[in-house]
PDB file of C-alpha atoms in Angstrom:
ATOM      1  CA  UNK A   1      66.356  35.395 -86.023  1.00  0.00           C
ATOM      2  CA  UNK A   2      63.455  37.776 -85.691  1.00  0.00           C
ATOM      3  CA  UNK A   3      63.168  40.827 -83.516  1.00  0.00           C
ATOM      4  CA  UNK A   4      62.146  40.420 -79.928  1.00  0.00           C
ATOM      5  CA  UNK A   5      59.109  42.050 -78.368  1.00  0.00           C
ATOM      6  CA  UNK A   6      61.342  44.238 -76.191  1.00  0.00           C
ATOM      7  CA  UNK A   7      62.457  46.301 -79.192  1.00  0.00           C
ATOM      8  CA  UNK A   8      58.929  47.163 -80.300  1.00  0.00           C
ATOM      9  CA  UNK A   9      57.394  50.426 -79.193  1.00  0.00           C
ATOM     10  CA  UNK A  10      53.912  50.376 -77.752  1.00  0.00           C
ATOM     11  CA  UNK A  11      51.558  52.745 -79.555  1.00  0.00           C
ATOM     12  CA  UNK A  12      49.301  54.852 -77.353  1.00  0.00           C
ATOM     13  CA  UNK A  13      45.637  53.890 -77.467  1.00  0.00           C
ATOM     14  CA  UNK A  14      43.305  56.211 -79.329  1.00  0.00           C
ATOM     15  CA  UNK A  15      40.462  57.604 -77.300  1.00  0.00           C
ATOM     16  CA  UNK A  16      37.259  58.750 -78.924  1.00  0.00           C
ATOM     17  CA  UNK A  17      36.276  62.279 -77.974  1.00  0.00           C
ATOM     18  CA  UNK A  18      32.541  62.587 -77.359  1.00  0.00           C
ATOM     19  CA  UNK A  19      30.420  65.251 -78.984  1.00  0.00           C
ATOM     20  CA  UNK A  20      29.679  66.808 -75.582  1.00  0.00           C
ATOM     21  CA  UNK A  21      33.401  67.341 -74.978  1.00  0.00           C
ATOM     22  CA  UNK A  22      33.824  68.775 -78.477  1.00  0.00           C
ATOM     23  CA  UNK A  23      30.867  71.109 -77.899  1.00  0.00           C
ATOM     24  CA  UNK A  24      32.398  72.334 -74.614  1.00  0.00           C
ATOM     25  CA  UNK A  25      35.744  72.973 -76.313  1.00  0.00           C
ATOM     26  CA  UNK A  26      34.097  74.876 -79.183  1.00  0.00           C
ATOM     27  CA  UNK A  27      31.958  76.930 -76.789  1.00  0.00           C
ATOM     28  CA  UNK A  28      34.908  77.874 -74.570  1.00  0.00           C
ATOM     29  CA  UNK A  29      37.064  78.702 -77.600  1.00  0.00           C
ATOM     30  CA  UNK A  30      34.289  80.952 -78.966  1.00  0.00           C
ATOM     31  CA  UNK A  31      34.148  82.701 -75.588  1.00  0.00           C
ATOM     32  CA  UNK A  32      37.816  83.627 -75.967  1.00  0.00           C
ATOM     33  CA  UNK A  33      39.716  80.965 -74.003  1.00  0.00           C
ATOM     34  CA  UNK A  34      43.223  80.224 -75.228  1.00  0.00           C
ATOM     35  CA  UNK A  35      44.346  76.873 -76.592  1.00  0.00           C
ATOM     36  CA  UNK A  36      46.803  76.384 -73.738  1.00  0.00           C
ATOM     37  CA  UNK A  37      44.054  76.864 -71.134  1.00  0.00           C
ATOM     38  CA  UNK A  38      41.814  74.372 -72.910  1.00  0.00           C
ATOM     39  CA  UNK A  39      44.701  71.896 -73.130  1.00  0.00           C
ATOM     40  CA  UNK A  40      45.173  72.010 -69.377  1.00  0.00           C
ATOM     41  CA  UNK A  41      41.424  71.727 -68.752  1.00  0.00           C
ATOM     42  CA  UNK A  42      40.741  68.720 -70.965  1.00  0.00           C
ATOM     43  CA  UNK A  43      44.163  67.072 -71.102  1.00  0.00           C
ATOM     44  CA  UNK A  44      44.537  67.154 -74.894  1.00  0.00           C
ATOM     45  CA  UNK A  45      47.358  68.509 -77.026  1.00  0.00           C
ATOM     46  CA  UNK A  46      47.175  71.918 -78.692  1.00  0.00           C
ATOM     47  CA  UNK A  47      46.850  70.342 -82.127  1.00  0.00           C
ATOM     48  CA  UNK A  48      43.852  68.287 -80.969  1.00  0.00           C
ATOM     49  CA  UNK A  49      42.089  71.391 -79.634  1.00  0.00           C
ATOM     50  CA  UNK A  50      42.835  73.296 -82.856  1.00  0.00           C
ATOM     51  CA  UNK A  51      41.577  70.415 -84.996  1.00  0.00           C
ATOM     52  CA  UNK A  52      38.332  70.174 -83.022  1.00  0.00           C
ATOM     53  CA  UNK A  53      37.736  73.899 -83.334  1.00  0.00           C
ATOM     54  CA  UNK A  54      38.596  74.045 -87.040  1.00  0.00           C
ATOM     55  CA  UNK A  55      36.286  71.110 -87.816  1.00  0.00           C
ATOM     56  CA  UNK A  56      33.376  72.376 -85.733  1.00  0.00           C
ATOM     57  CA  UNK A  57      30.891  72.328 -88.625  1.00  0.00           C
ATOM     58  CA  UNK A  58      31.835  68.710 -89.357  1.00  0.00           C
ATOM     59  CA  UNK A  59      31.256  67.835 -85.682  1.00  0.00           C
ATOM     60  CA  UNK A  60      27.776  69.347 -85.844  1.00  0.00           C
ATOM     61  CA  UNK A  61      26.962  67.310 -88.955  1.00  0.00           C
ATOM     62  CA  UNK A  62      28.307  64.135 -87.358  1.00  0.00           C
ATOM     63  CA  UNK A  63      26.106  64.694 -84.309  1.00  0.00           C
ATOM     64  CA  UNK A  64      23.038  65.143 -86.517  1.00  0.00           C
ATOM     65  CA  UNK A  65      23.851  61.889 -88.319  1.00  0.00           C
ATOM     66  CA  UNK A  66      24.292  59.973 -85.065  1.00  0.00           C
ATOM     67  CA  UNK A  67      20.972  61.231 -83.714  1.00  0.00           C
ATOM     68  CA  UNK A  68      18.921  60.524 -86.841  1.00  0.00           C
ATOM     69  CA  UNK A  69      20.133  56.986 -87.573  1.00  0.00           C
ATOM     70  CA  UNK A  70      18.210  54.291 -85.660  1.00  0.00           C
ATOM     71  CA  UNK A  71      20.243  52.590 -82.946  1.00  0.00           C
ATOM     72  CA  UNK A  72      20.005  49.083 -84.405  1.00  0.00           C
ATOM     73  CA  UNK A  73      20.758  50.152 -87.974  1.00  0.00           C
ATOM     74  CA  UNK A  74      24.498  50.727 -87.636  1.00  0.00           C
ATOM     75  CA  UNK A  75      27.232  50.281 -85.107  1.00  0.00           C
ATOM     76  CA  UNK A  76      29.285  53.382 -84.301  1.00  0.00           C
ATOM     77  CA  UNK A  77      32.709  51.996 -83.719  1.00  0.00           C
ATOM     78  CA  UNK A  78      36.123  53.473 -84.294  1.00  0.00           C
ATOM     79  CA  UNK A  79      37.332  50.301 -86.004  1.00  0.00           C
ATOM     80  CA  UNK A  80      34.489  49.828 -88.502  1.00  0.00           C
ATOM     81  CA  UNK A  81      31.866  52.189 -89.849  1.00  0.00           C
ATOM     82  CA  UNK A  82      29.483  51.138 -92.580  1.00  0.00           C
ATOM     83  CA  UNK A  83      30.086  52.937 -95.888  1.00  0.00           C
ATOM     84  CA  UNK A  84      26.517  54.263 -95.794  1.00  0.00           C
ATOM     85  CA  UNK A  85      27.370  56.449 -92.799  1.00  0.00           C
ATOM     86  CA  UNK A  86      30.434  57.874 -94.516  1.00  0.00           C
ATOM     87  CA  UNK A  87      28.345  58.656 -97.597  1.00  0.00           C
ATOM     88  CA  UNK A  88      25.634  60.176 -95.421  1.00  0.00           C
ATOM     89  CA  UNK A  89      28.111  62.406 -93.608  1.00  0.00           C
ATOM     90  CA  UNK A  90      29.745  63.498 -96.857  1.00  0.00           C
ATOM     91  CA  UNK A  91      26.445  64.419 -98.522  1.00  0.00           C
ATOM     92  CA  UNK A  92      25.104  66.137 -95.410  1.00  0.00           C
ATOM     93  CA  UNK A  93      28.356  68.061 -94.944  1.00  0.00           C
ATOM     94  CA  UNK A  94      28.208  69.336 -98.537  1.00  0.00           C
ATOM     95  CA  UNK A  95      24.573  70.393 -98.044  1.00  0.00           C
ATOM     96  CA  UNK A  96      25.517  72.092 -94.774  1.00  0.00           C
ATOM     97  CA  UNK A  97      28.387  73.996 -96.421  1.00  0.00           C
ATOM     98  CA  UNK A  98      26.139  75.162 -99.296  1.00  0.00           C
ATOM     99  CA  UNK A  99      23.496  76.471 -96.893  1.00  0.00           C
ATOM    100  CA  UNK A 100      26.062  77.973 -94.521  1.00  0.00           C
ATOM    101  CA  UNK A 101      27.348  80.123 -97.378  1.00  0.00           C
ATOM    102  CA  UNK A 102      23.838  81.435 -98.003  1.00  0.00           C
ATOM    103  CA  UNK A 103      23.592  82.700 -94.426  1.00  0.00           C
ATOM    104  CA  UNK A 104      20.559  80.487 -93.757  1.00  0.00           C
ATOM    105  CA  UNK A 105      19.842  79.758 -90.099  1.00  0.00           C
ATOM    106  CA  UNK A 106      20.364  76.019 -89.660  1.00  0.00           C
ATOM    107  CA  UNK A 107      19.031  74.295 -86.579  1.00  0.00           C
ATOM    108  CA  UNK A 108      19.812  70.820 -85.322  1.00  0.00           C
ATOM    109  CA  UNK A 109      16.235  69.835 -86.203  1.00  0.00           C
ATOM    110  CA  UNK A 110      16.727  70.893 -89.830  1.00  0.00           C
ATOM    111  CA  UNK A 111      19.985  68.940 -90.010  1.00  0.00           C
ATOM    112  CA  UNK A 112      18.344  65.855 -88.525  1.00  0.00           C
ATOM    113  CA  UNK A 113      15.419  66.029 -90.976  1.00  0.00           C
ATOM    114  CA  UNK A 114      17.817  66.326 -93.904  1.00  0.00           C
ATOM    115  CA  UNK A 115      19.950  63.476 -92.532  1.00  0.00           C
ATOM    116  CA  UNK A 116      16.858  61.260 -92.173  1.00  0.00           C
ATOM    117  CA  UNK A 117      15.796  61.922 -95.755  1.00  0.00           C
ATOM    118  CA  UNK A 118      19.305  61.201 -97.084  1.00  0.00           C
ATOM    119  CA  UNK A 119      19.510  58.045 -94.933  1.00  0.00           C
ATOM    120  CA  UNK A 120      16.173  56.819 -96.324  1.00  0.00           C
ATOM    121  CA  UNK A 121      17.437  57.329 -99.877  1.00  0.00           C
ATOM    122  CA  UNK A 122      20.771  55.610 -99.200  1.00  0.00           C
ATOM    123  CA  UNK A 123      19.258  52.634 -97.353  1.00  0.00           C
ATOM    124  CA  UNK A 124      16.485  52.100 -99.929  1.00  0.00           C
ATOM    125  CA  UNK A 125      17.290  48.978-101.963  1.00  0.00           C
ATOM    126  CA  UNK A 126      18.109  49.513-105.602  1.00  0.00           C
ATOM    127  CA  UNK A 127      14.800  49.767-107.428  1.00  0.00           C
ATOM    128  CA  UNK A 128      15.973  48.164-110.644  1.00  0.00           C
ATOM    129  CA  UNK A 129      17.296  45.014-109.003  1.00  0.00           C
ATOM    130  CA  UNK A 130      13.996  43.950-107.436  1.00  0.00           C
ATOM    131  CA  UNK A 131      11.460  45.500-109.819  1.00  0.00           C
ATOM    132  CA  UNK A 132      13.066  44.311-113.039  1.00  0.00           C
ATOM    133  CA  UNK A 133      14.256  40.882-111.913  1.00  0.00           C
ATOM    134  CA  UNK A 134      11.407  39.022-113.600  1.00  0.00           C
ATOM    135  CA  UNK A 135      11.767  40.864-116.885  1.00  0.00           C
ATOM    136  CA  UNK A 136      15.454  40.086-117.130  1.00  0.00           C
ATOM    137  CA  UNK A 137      14.840  36.341-116.946  1.00  0.00           C
ATOM    138  CA  UNK A 138      11.719  36.510-119.185  1.00  0.00           C
ATOM    139  CA  UNK A 139       9.234  35.472-116.497  1.00  0.00           C
ATOM    140  CA  UNK A 140       7.314  38.706-116.138  1.00  0.00           C
ATOM    141  CA  UNK A 141       6.864  40.722-112.997  1.00  0.00           C
ATOM    142  CA  UNK A 142       7.005  38.600-109.800  1.00  0.00           C
ATOM    143  CA  UNK A 143       3.651  38.191-108.035  1.00  0.00           C
ATOM    144  CA  UNK A 144       2.568  36.636-104.756  1.00  0.00           C
ATOM    145  CA  UNK A 145       0.655  33.370-104.965  1.00  0.00           C
ATOM    146  CA  UNK A 146      -2.205  32.644-102.628  1.00  0.00           C
ATOM    147  CA  UNK A 147      -2.675  29.096-101.393  1.00  0.00           C
TER     148      UNK A 147
END
């Protein structure tokens, strides 16, 4: 016979931490607050606070991506994220790291502009598929017919 439901442990639900909360944690940590104080304030574990602080540049990039992408384009959900958003975040994070090393002042506006341009490139349909379709089947370039 199989195991009963009584023997199974219930996993705690994962809660998504908003950018505003992350920004508060980063700001307070930069001001000199200790991890233990922040844990009591926000109700998170010490490892969560440390992870948020250590990944602060990634949080800034993620915020820029969320603000630049149109609302209807993608759904921000913890269970499913379109691959385009992961690619966008990866590319933008690499760009951010390169410019951070050069000691260039980066504003949220600059990040959003860069994210918009990368998003436009990633969401643009493949040029070869539509432009060369007619040539591949020997019918010439597709044209619109007027009635």
